[in-house]
Amino acid sequence: MKILVAVKEVAELAEQFDISGITIGEEYFQYDLNEWDSYAIEEAVQLNEAGLADEVVIATIGPERSEETIRTALAKGADRAVRVWDEALDDIEVLDLHGKVELLAAVVEHEEPDIVLTGVQAGDDQFGATGVALAERLEFGWAAVVNDLEVDSSGETISVRRELEGGIEELANVDVPAVLTIQTGINDPRYASLRSIRQAQRKEITTLSLEELGMNSSVVESPLELLGMAEPETEGTATYFEGEPEESASALASLLEGAGVVEI
Amino acid sequence: MSILVVAEHRDGDLRDVSFELLTAGVELASTLGDELHVAIINGDVDRFAAELNSEGVSAIHTIDHGDEFNHDVYCQIVSALCDRIDPSYVITPNSVNGLDYVPAVAQGLDLPLITNVVDVEHDGRLRATREMYGGKVETSVGTEAETALLMLRPGEWPTTHEPGDATVVSHEIEVDRDAVRSTVTGFDAVAADGIDISEAEFIVSIGRGIEDEDNLKLIEHLVDMTGGTLAASRPIVDNDWLPAHRQVGQSGKTVTPTVYLAIGISGAVQHVAGMKDSDIIVAINNDSNAPILDIADYAIVDDLFDVVPELIRECGGEPPGV
Ligand SMILES: Cc1cc2nc3c(=O)[nH]c(=O)nc-3n(C[C@H](O)[C@H](O)[C@H](O)COP(=O)(O)OP(=O)(O)OC[C@H]3O[C@@H](n4cnc5c(N)ncnc54)[C@H](O)[C@@H]3O)c2cc1C
């Protein structure tokens, strides 16, 4: 059984930043592996270690910069990686769902995995739609927001738990091949050891352009347009306790006492 | 043209978000001069139709294919209904089940999708507001497309409605069983053993700002000194540092204490969903831009490792060394 993990390098915004027009300067960003994807990778690697999968391939859409993040994913135990990028993607403000799905579908059709795992959402744009749309495009089974999974012995179905709102879980069986979007907490993602980081340097990262995928730039034309970007107007009405920690803590203690929840 | 709202229900009840979608639908329909239609799929469709029959709704479409949600069935039915009634915008919930079928509808019908929407306007083209970077930035995303799907974030629109006189239309829609690739086999509630934090009067809630499991003893000490109840944001529970029944938020507990003290918690929407109705919200956070500060009544913008020990002292204790 082969598992493909679709991952994204996400942008994390600094505490203080400036927005000019509809962009934020590169200097305010740091890049990291998407939190949800690290759980998807761990799940794939555990299936591999349990002998249920024999290969774990990372797929990503990202510029050259993202290779560092891919190396992290490889160091966590994936076997190799495929990175899709193209000049045509450089200037795109909102990479639309359908474009993303077509690119990933091309990789899936080439790799022919049995299971595709991905995170519930990317932490930066919080879009949350790629996995399920990809499954529909591929005519695979799917499940979104999975916090437990078990591949049955025949390898034909996967039993999953989907985490609904309010502490309720849905139990479902999904046909293989399948795409599952993985929720945080499903496992305990490992840290890459120094040795595995060194080993990951030798693992293969294949880079594919649109042309190499047999596509042209029309595939990533987006029906969505970014029209504005702003810091949310704070409706905040908070009273701030300022000063040295002794002072602010003292003011807070008085508040708690006044509210009748703490006796001092 | 018409706007189509797809309602959501679970375990025999319409979920609040269905009524929120209705509000958004009424607003958008009146801006555009369009009719508002509502779809109800599965469950006690006639009762749900009666509950959703409110002012501003022209037609309610019911489709009965079982009791609960199945994403394959929902996907096929919503797609078929879109073919039948040809709506302009389709308004759906950005709920866990919404995430499980709406992207597939968008893919199958090749329509633009905008998720996690917190506001919708139309000035010749659709403009949706959505957040990025953990709520630190708000973006406006537009589309010229005449048909698009929107997933609206729960909790953003009010829910009051006057009774209406929409026509209720029951539809027969074939489901292609070969394309149903999943079966829902049951439901389970997360073990509710231990204490029930939703009963607590004073909650001390800790987030990822605590950095390390060992540092939790600082917070536990504060809890001991104050007689508060310990709770946490999701990453703390994901790490197994605290059990699941301590988690506050969308997928955990909803709490309404007199005081909710959020320490090192950024205030992600899924967390806020579980604590926003607390009487007094206090935040300790060293990021002056953290979204939690927007909903806090009182705040200390400082390092928790400096403030919490002082707070313990104020309460007559001696902080443990961390
Ligand atoms: C489907 C779904 C369901 C979810 N359900 C839930 C849920 O039920 N509950 C929940 O909580 N989350 C839930 N989440 C996760 C949610 O999106 C956030 O990831 C999570 O709430 C973040 O937790 P946090 O605020 O502790 O961590 P972070 O967002 O990492 O915030 C940590 C905060 O600590 C501050 N900090 C760091 N160091 C210090 C210091 N020394 N002193 C003071 N402050 C410091 C930082 O400034 C930051 O604001 C869900 C997500 C999804 C997609």
XYZ file of C-alpha atoms and ligand atoms in Angstrom:
639
model
C 0.000 0.000 0.000
C 1.267 3.433 -0.912
C 0.442 6.629 0.936
C 0.719 10.120 -0.443
C 0.715 12.983 2.031
C -0.213 16.347 0.562
C 1.450 19.025 2.648
C 1.735 22.775 2.577
C 4.345 25.143 3.807
C 2.453 27.827 5.691
C 3.315 31.433 6.364
C 3.343 32.591 9.964
C 2.911 36.261 10.562
C 5.104 38.222 12.958
C 3.506 39.915 15.956
C 3.923 43.349 14.411
C 3.508 43.804 10.677
C 2.411 46.293 8.032
C -0.116 45.813 5.303
C 0.406 47.810 2.143
C -2.489 47.516 -0.266
C -3.206 43.829 -0.465
C 0.227 42.582 0.490
C 2.312 42.110 3.575
C 6.078 42.444 3.250
C 8.094 39.238 3.044
C 10.087 40.362 6.127
C 7.066 39.753 8.373
C 6.740 36.090 7.500
C 8.318 32.918 8.724
C 7.612 29.627 7.034
C 6.930 26.278 8.550
C 5.260 22.946 7.901
C 1.502 23.284 8.390
C 0.570 22.073 11.881
C -2.246 19.809 10.644
C 0.012 18.264 7.985
C 2.569 17.187 10.574
C -0.118 14.922 12.050
C -0.933 13.582 8.564
C 2.744 12.754 7.997
C 3.024 11.019 11.363
C -0.076 8.953 10.625
C 1.377 7.849 7.282
C 4.741 7.006 8.812
C 3.059 4.965 11.546
C 1.091 2.991 8.940
C 4.375 2.386 7.201
C 6.076 1.227 10.404
C 3.139 -1.072 11.153
C 3.757 -2.761 7.815
C 0.451 -1.553 6.366
C 2.099 0.787 3.906
C 5.305 0.321 2.021
C 5.942 3.812 0.737
C 5.168 7.319 1.966
C 5.452 10.073 -0.618
C 5.140 13.776 0.187
C 3.452 16.025 -2.368
C 3.430 19.786 -2.177
C 2.704 22.822 -4.261
C 5.315 25.366 -3.337
C 8.258 27.494 -4.463
C 11.875 26.477 -4.048
C 11.893 27.971 -0.541
C 9.560 25.186 0.590
C 12.239 22.512 0.066
C 13.451 23.157 3.603
C 10.005 22.337 4.925
C 9.852 19.263 2.706
C 13.175 18.106 4.147
C 11.587 18.330 7.589
C 8.758 16.119 6.384
C 11.258 13.659 4.923
C 13.225 13.652 8.161
C 10.055 12.593 9.982
C 10.096 9.374 8.002
C 8.635 9.925 4.531
C 10.518 8.243 1.678
C 10.589 10.896 -1.034
C 8.815 13.997 -2.211
C 7.262 15.614 -5.250
C 7.161 19.389 -5.458
C 5.012 21.149 -8.017
C 5.868 24.706 -8.942
C 5.837 26.951 -11.938
C 6.598 30.553 -12.787
C 2.927 30.867 -13.626
C 2.181 30.395 -9.925
C 4.515 33.158 -8.754
C 2.090 36.046 -9.135
C -1.124 34.367 -8.159
C -2.835 36.065 -5.236
C -5.374 33.389 -4.441
C -4.498 29.952 -5.749
C -8.016 28.743 -6.345
C -9.226 25.412 -5.047
C -9.761 23.945 -8.513
C -6.279 24.850 -9.692
C -4.750 23.313 -6.597
C -6.863 20.192 -7.041
C -5.848 19.758 -10.689
C -2.158 19.990 -9.791
C -2.458 17.502 -6.937
C -4.675 15.203 -8.984
C -1.978 15.038 -11.647
C 0.530 13.952 -9.011
C -1.886 11.383 -7.579
C -2.646 9.973 -11.021
C 1.055 9.559 -11.597
C 1.896 8.106 -8.167
C -1.245 5.983 -7.810
C -1.375 5.912 -4.001
C -4.044 3.917 -2.149
C -4.444 6.516 0.538
C -3.946 10.263 0.400
C -3.620 12.036 3.736
C -3.652 15.768 4.242
C -4.328 18.241 7.046
C -7.836 19.467 7.866
C -6.794 22.977 6.879
C -3.736 25.109 6.264
C -3.025 27.283 9.266
C -2.406 30.421 7.196
C -5.397 30.698 4.853
C -7.699 28.384 6.836
C -9.434 27.267 3.656
C -10.034 23.632 4.599
C -11.313 22.394 1.242
C -8.471 20.815 -0.719
C -8.642 17.206 0.492
C -12.341 16.670 -0.066
C -12.370 18.412 -3.449
C -9.370 16.318 -4.503
C -11.200 13.122 -3.538
C -14.227 14.119 -5.607
C -11.992 14.931 -8.565
C -10.298 11.517 -8.313
C -13.513 9.590 -7.546
C -11.884 8.395 -4.317
C -13.661 7.846 -1.022
C -13.042 10.516 1.579
C -13.549 11.723 5.131
C -12.905 15.155 6.603
C -11.675 16.002 10.113
C -10.477 12.521 11.022
C -9.098 11.934 14.529
C -8.720 8.167 14.396
C -8.315 5.667 11.586
C -7.811 1.987 11.080
C -7.167 0.281 7.764
C -9.023 -3.029 7.687
C -7.135 -6.235 6.979
C -8.380 -6.502 3.392
C -7.053 -3.023 2.687
C -10.362 -2.196 1.023
C -11.907 0.045 3.634
C -10.734 2.381 6.356
C -12.709 2.854 9.561
C -12.488 6.442 10.702
C -13.691 8.657 13.490
C -14.665 12.133 12.425
C -14.552 14.777 15.091
C -17.830 16.724 15.007
C -18.661 19.720 17.171
C -19.265 19.494 20.896
C -17.314 16.333 21.714
C -19.298 14.066 19.379
C -17.545 11.723 16.977
C -18.964 10.127 13.859
C -17.854 6.595 13.038
C -17.690 5.818 9.345
C -16.259 3.357 6.854
C -14.622 4.759 3.751
C -13.736 2.879 0.569
C -10.095 2.736 -0.517
C -8.627 4.524 -2.442
C -9.400 7.386 -0.146
C -8.443 10.897 0.832
C -8.581 11.656 4.555
C -8.121 15.079 6.105
C -6.359 14.669 9.428
C -7.148 16.560 12.611
C -4.556 17.560 15.202
C -4.273 15.246 18.192
C -4.749 12.017 16.194
C -1.176 11.040 17.128
C 1.961 12.444 18.646
C 4.094 13.798 15.786
C 7.740 12.917 16.270
C 10.617 15.327 16.186
C 13.180 14.563 13.558
C 16.428 13.315 15.060
C 19.721 14.744 13.862
C 20.463 11.476 12.169
C 17.180 11.447 10.296
C 17.700 15.081 9.287
C 21.049 14.069 7.791
C 19.479 11.101 6.043
C 16.719 13.279 4.667
C 19.309 15.294 2.769
C 19.807 12.282 0.536
C 16.138 11.598 -0.093
C 14.779 12.453 -3.478
C 12.694 15.567 -4.173
C 11.285 15.594 -7.706
C 10.266 18.984 -9.031
C 7.520 19.217 -11.628
C 6.420 22.213 -13.688
C 3.008 22.660 -15.263
C 4.421 21.576 -18.590
C 5.880 18.434 -17.077
C 2.455 17.680 -15.663
C 1.011 18.122 -19.150
C -0.789 21.341 -18.253
C -0.626 24.989 -19.128
C -1.145 28.067 -17.012
C -4.890 28.186 -17.729
C -5.303 25.484 -15.084
C -4.432 27.917 -12.329
C -6.524 30.831 -13.560
C -8.570 31.820 -10.567
C -12.200 32.905 -10.439
C -11.377 34.501 -7.078
C -9.690 37.820 -6.604
C -8.122 39.326 -3.535
C -9.760 42.750 -3.179
C -8.675 43.921 0.203
C -6.594 43.157 3.253
C -6.750 44.820 6.629
C -6.149 44.280 10.295
C -9.550 43.507 11.766
C -10.990 46.549 13.455
C -10.797 45.648 17.047
C -14.101 45.815 18.746
C -11.940 45.352 21.807
C -13.078 47.091 24.945
C -10.575 45.492 27.270
C -9.246 47.322 30.272
C -5.488 46.797 30.325
C -3.641 46.202 33.562
C -0.261 47.742 32.952
C 3.049 48.166 34.695
C 5.473 45.677 36.188
C 4.214 42.101 36.687
C 3.716 42.783 40.422
C 1.417 45.679 39.592
C -0.607 44.019 36.858
C -0.909 40.812 38.888
C -2.071 42.789 41.887
C -4.750 44.540 39.831
C -5.868 41.179 38.459
C -6.017 39.651 41.939
C -8.257 42.519 43.078
C -10.485 41.978 40.071
C -10.825 38.255 40.844
C -11.587 39.029 44.452
C -14.124 41.679 43.439
C -15.831 39.232 41.086
C -16.236 36.900 44.026
C -14.340 33.986 42.498
C -11.210 34.196 44.643
C -10.845 34.822 48.339
C -7.613 36.443 49.303
C -32.186 33.865 -9.943
C -32.329 32.578 -6.419
C -30.100 32.087 -3.425
C -30.016 28.597 -1.966
C -29.337 27.934 1.713
C -28.556 24.352 2.730
C -29.592 23.675 6.326
C -27.747 21.451 8.778
C -29.157 19.197 11.468
C -27.929 16.517 13.802
C -29.559 13.973 16.024
C -33.091 15.224 15.325
C -32.454 18.949 15.688
C -31.618 21.755 13.318
C -28.288 23.248 14.317
C -28.134 26.988 15.134
C -25.986 27.605 12.096
C -28.991 26.805 9.871
C -30.797 29.868 11.205
C -27.649 31.969 10.853
C -27.405 30.965 7.189
C -31.022 31.989 6.795
C -30.202 35.485 8.074
C -27.282 35.796 5.673
C -29.464 34.423 2.868
C -32.269 36.909 3.523
C -29.762 39.790 3.492
C -28.094 38.715 0.266
C -31.396 37.920 -1.457
C -32.772 41.337 -0.615
C -29.608 43.093 -1.842
C -29.914 41.252 -5.146
C -33.701 41.209 -5.411
C -33.522 37.420 -5.638
C -35.689 34.755 -4.115
C -34.391 32.811 -1.155
C -34.687 29.033 -1.255
C -33.797 26.600 1.503
C -32.861 22.933 1.154
C -33.320 20.352 3.889
C -31.817 16.951 3.338
C -32.654 13.931 5.480
C -34.095 13.658 8.969
C -37.543 14.862 9.948
C -37.752 17.084 6.886
C -41.337 18.288 7.407
C -40.717 19.453 10.952
C -37.448 21.091 9.925
C -39.257 22.801 7.023
C -41.825 24.189 9.444
C -39.096 25.486 11.748
C -37.210 27.151 8.910
C -40.302 28.595 7.287
C -39.612 32.244 7.980
C -40.088 35.671 6.500
C -38.083 36.225 3.348
C -37.995 32.570 2.296
C -39.823 31.769 -0.972
C -39.453 28.026 -1.160
C -38.229 25.156 0.970
C -37.017 22.035 -0.779
C -37.078 18.794 1.182
C -35.271 15.640 0.173
C -35.535 12.574 2.346
C -32.819 9.945 1.932
C -32.272 8.754 5.480
C -31.932 10.146 8.978
C -28.506 11.625 9.278
C -25.734 13.142 7.261
C -23.762 11.187 4.707
C -21.396 13.298 2.635
C -21.817 11.306 -0.575
C -25.596 11.583 -0.389
C -25.468 15.291 0.486
C -23.015 15.975 -2.293
C -25.149 14.260 -4.922
C -28.389 15.839 -3.738
C -27.091 19.407 -3.436
C -25.504 19.066 -6.884
C -28.760 17.757 -8.388
C -30.768 20.483 -6.686
C -28.423 23.131 -8.079
C -29.106 21.752 -11.548
C -32.845 21.903 -10.898
C -33.264 25.328 -9.346
C -30.197 27.013 -10.817
C -29.292 29.241 -7.857
C -26.800 32.093 -8.056
C -25.143 31.677 -4.675
C -25.314 28.604 -2.505
C -24.916 29.283 1.202
C -23.664 26.427 3.362
C -22.230 26.047 6.864
C -18.503 26.023 7.545
C -19.155 23.254 10.025
C -17.337 19.935 10.293
C -19.997 18.342 8.086
C -19.920 21.316 5.732
C -16.196 20.698 5.306
C -17.067 17.088 4.486
C -19.312 17.737 1.472
C -19.350 21.327 0.187
C -15.842 21.256 -1.375
C -16.941 18.142 -3.303
C -20.028 19.941 -4.631
C -17.854 22.859 -5.749
C -15.447 20.472 -7.429
C -18.150 18.424 -9.141
C -20.027 21.468 -10.449
C -16.806 23.368 -11.173
C -17.976 26.385 -9.172
C -15.871 28.819 -7.148
C -15.888 28.149 -3.412
C -15.109 30.578 -0.615
C -14.842 29.009 2.832
C -14.764 30.368 6.368
C -16.702 33.482 5.396
C -17.544 35.980 8.157
C -19.287 38.636 6.083
C -20.874 38.855 2.628
C -21.595 41.896 0.482
C -22.592 42.406 -3.120
C -21.828 45.540 -5.100
C -22.042 44.206 -8.626
C -19.786 41.382 -7.620
C -19.732 39.191 -4.583
C -17.302 40.159 -1.828
C -16.695 37.813 1.032
C -14.710 38.672 4.129
C -12.529 35.966 5.617
C -9.672 35.818 8.051
C -6.111 34.645 7.626
C -3.107 34.061 9.870
C -5.052 33.041 12.934
C -7.390 36.022 12.733
C -4.660 38.666 12.564
C -5.623 39.712 9.042
C -8.976 40.101 7.355
C -9.190 39.693 3.604
C -11.869 40.582 1.139
C -12.193 37.971 -1.590
C -14.293 38.720 -4.639
C -15.635 36.798 -7.554
C -17.245 37.905 -10.788
C -18.719 34.456 -11.199
C -22.496 34.494 -11.224
C -22.694 31.248 -9.346
C -20.545 30.404 -6.349
C -20.625 28.432 -3.127
C -20.053 30.089 0.206
C -19.342 28.378 3.490
C -20.245 30.658 6.380
C -18.517 30.460 9.700
C -20.894 29.560 12.521
C -21.646 32.234 15.098
C -21.317 35.273 12.821
C -24.957 36.044 11.945
C -27.935 36.495 14.284
C -30.733 33.953 14.293
C -34.039 35.699 14.946
C -36.733 35.152 12.366
C -40.411 35.968 11.920
C -42.648 33.110 10.732
C -43.088 32.980 6.953
C -45.231 31.398 4.277
C -42.788 29.685 1.936
C -44.021 26.846 -0.227
C -42.598 23.484 0.743
C -41.616 21.269 -2.186
C -40.684 17.661 -1.656
C -38.188 16.317 -4.207
C -37.399 12.836 -5.381
C -33.721 12.729 -6.239
C -32.036 9.498 -7.299
C -28.834 8.740 -5.451
C -26.227 6.830 -7.450
C -25.313 4.107 -4.953
C -22.133 3.228 -6.852
C -20.807 6.670 -6.131
C -21.506 6.367 -2.403
C -18.088 5.462 -1.022
C -18.733 5.829 2.686
C -21.104 4.554 5.350
C -21.783 6.187 8.672
C -21.912 3.419 11.264
C -22.553 5.318 14.486
C -21.767 8.127 16.888
C -19.785 8.340 20.062
C -19.467 10.975 22.772
C -15.987 11.792 24.044
C -15.629 10.185 27.458
C -17.043 12.666 29.927
C -15.371 11.219 32.975
C -13.748 13.441 35.551
C -14.931 16.897 36.309
C -17.379 18.876 34.244
C -15.687 22.195 33.475
C -18.933 23.610 32.102
C -20.193 23.882 35.705
C -17.205 25.890 36.931
C -17.474 29.455 38.195
C -13.811 30.391 37.769
C -11.824 28.820 34.964
C -8.070 29.106 34.572
C -7.432 28.078 30.994
C -4.010 27.450 29.572
C -2.816 27.462 25.967
C 0.253 26.760 23.914
C 2.006 29.745 25.510
C 2.915 27.394 28.385
C 5.409 25.791 25.981
C 6.252 22.701 27.971
C 4.397 20.066 29.968
C 6.645 20.692 32.991
C 5.548 24.313 33.107
C 1.970 23.222 33.725
C 2.800 22.932 37.410
C 2.900 26.717 37.526
C -0.696 26.883 36.361
C -1.755 23.994 38.580
C -0.323 25.904 41.508
C -2.362 28.964 40.563
C -5.435 26.760 40.358
C -4.719 25.361 43.838
C -4.245 28.815 45.310
C -7.396 30.272 43.773
C -9.777 27.336 43.891
C -10.319 27.727 40.153
C -10.942 24.956 37.628
C -8.236 24.044 35.154
C -9.104 24.039 31.455
C -7.112 24.296 28.235
C -7.045 25.071 24.555
C -6.766 22.263 22.092
C -2.978 21.957 21.618
C -2.599 21.129 25.318
C -5.075 18.268 24.955
C -3.623 17.200 21.598
C -0.281 16.821 23.377
C -1.927 14.667 26.046
C -0.822 17.106 28.736
C -4.417 17.316 29.955
C -7.392 15.008 29.327
C -10.002 15.749 26.651
C -12.716 16.778 29.119
C -10.639 19.873 29.976
C -10.748 21.201 26.409
C -12.710 24.372 25.750
C -13.968 25.127 22.257
C -15.809 23.979 19.189
C -14.786 20.364 19.587
C -14.603 20.457 23.367
C -16.775 22.005 26.037
C -18.746 25.226 26.012
C -18.285 27.108 29.270
C -19.908 30.200 30.777
C -18.099 30.869 34.057
C -18.163 34.132 35.990
C -14.484 34.567 35.135
C -12.536 32.905 32.316
C -8.826 33.543 32.659
C -7.100 32.701 29.351
C -3.349 32.337 29.767
C -1.186 31.988 26.650
C -4.208 31.385 24.421
C -4.368 33.255 21.101
C -8.155 33.228 20.767
C -8.683 31.158 17.622
C -12.299 31.108 16.502
C -12.719 27.448 17.450
C -11.563 28.219 20.970
C -13.648 31.363 21.314
C -16.754 29.397 20.266
C -16.542 27.605 23.601
C -15.964 30.517 25.993
C -17.242 33.760 24.491
C -20.326 33.835 26.717
C -18.299 33.883 29.923
C -19.297 36.849 32.144
C -15.786 38.246 32.477
C -12.952 37.282 30.136
C -9.401 38.019 31.246
C -6.404 37.376 28.994
C -2.722 37.144 29.766
C -0.802 37.197 26.505
C 2.504 38.700 25.419
C 1.306 39.473 21.886
C -0.526 42.795 21.783
C -2.158 41.660 18.524
C -3.557 38.374 19.796
C -7.243 38.051 18.782
C -8.202 37.052 22.358
C -7.650 40.698 23.331
C -10.580 41.704 21.111
C -13.016 39.762 23.220
C -11.336 40.205 26.600
C -12.795 42.478 29.255
C -9.474 42.729 31.064
C -6.012 42.006 29.770
C -2.381 41.902 30.724
C -0.015 42.113 27.771
C 3.043 40.514 29.294
C 4.945 37.284 29.697
C 2.891 34.697 31.542
C 6.059 33.394 33.211
C 6.433 36.796 34.872
C 2.788 37.489 35.646
C 1.525 34.117 36.878
C 4.151 33.768 39.673
C 3.195 37.238 40.887
C -0.453 36.316 40.783
C 0.272 33.242 42.876
C 2.049 35.472 45.399
C -0.886 37.863 45.423
C -3.069 34.932 46.357
C -0.787 34.112 49.264
C 1.263 31.336 47.685
C 4.851 30.780 46.687
C 5.318 29.906 42.978
C 7.140 26.720 42.090
C 10.387 27.285 40.224
C 9.963 26.802 36.468
C -12.062 21.623 13.195
C -11.274 22.296 14.261
C -11.699 22.220 15.586
C -10.980 22.850 16.600
N -11.450 22.784 17.884
C -10.802 23.467 18.861
C -11.293 23.477 20.211
O -12.311 22.857 20.547
N -10.611 24.191 21.144
C -9.471 24.897 20.854
O -8.899 25.535 21.761
N -8.965 24.883 19.592
C -9.604 24.189 18.603
N -9.072 24.170 17.336
C -7.698 24.697 17.133
C -7.630 26.202 16.963
O -7.773 26.524 15.608
C -6.250 26.723 17.429
O -5.226 26.039 16.737
C -6.018 26.569 18.924
O -7.129 27.050 19.661
C -4.787 27.352 19.324
O -4.509 27.154 20.693
P -3.662 28.221 21.512
O -4.344 29.525 21.515
O -3.354 27.600 22.824
O -2.289 28.261 20.698
P -1.674 29.400 19.783
O -2.633 29.847 18.761
O -0.358 28.904 19.365
O -1.498 30.625 20.794
C -0.573 30.670 21.825
C -0.672 32.052 22.427
O 0.189 32.131 23.552
C 0.834 33.378 23.540
N 2.098 33.215 24.278
C 3.183 32.500 23.897
N 4.139 32.573 24.847
C 3.641 33.355 25.833
C 4.163 33.813 27.077
N 5.392 33.466 27.498
N 3.387 34.624 27.826
C 2.130 34.997 27.419
N 1.596 34.566 26.259
C 2.337 33.762 25.468
C 1.035 33.718 22.100
O 1.158 35.126 21.920
C -0.252 33.170 21.473
O -1.248 34.166 21.419
C -9.782 23.552 16.300
C -9.356 23.631 14.975
C -10.084 23.016 13.961
C -9.608 23.150 12.547
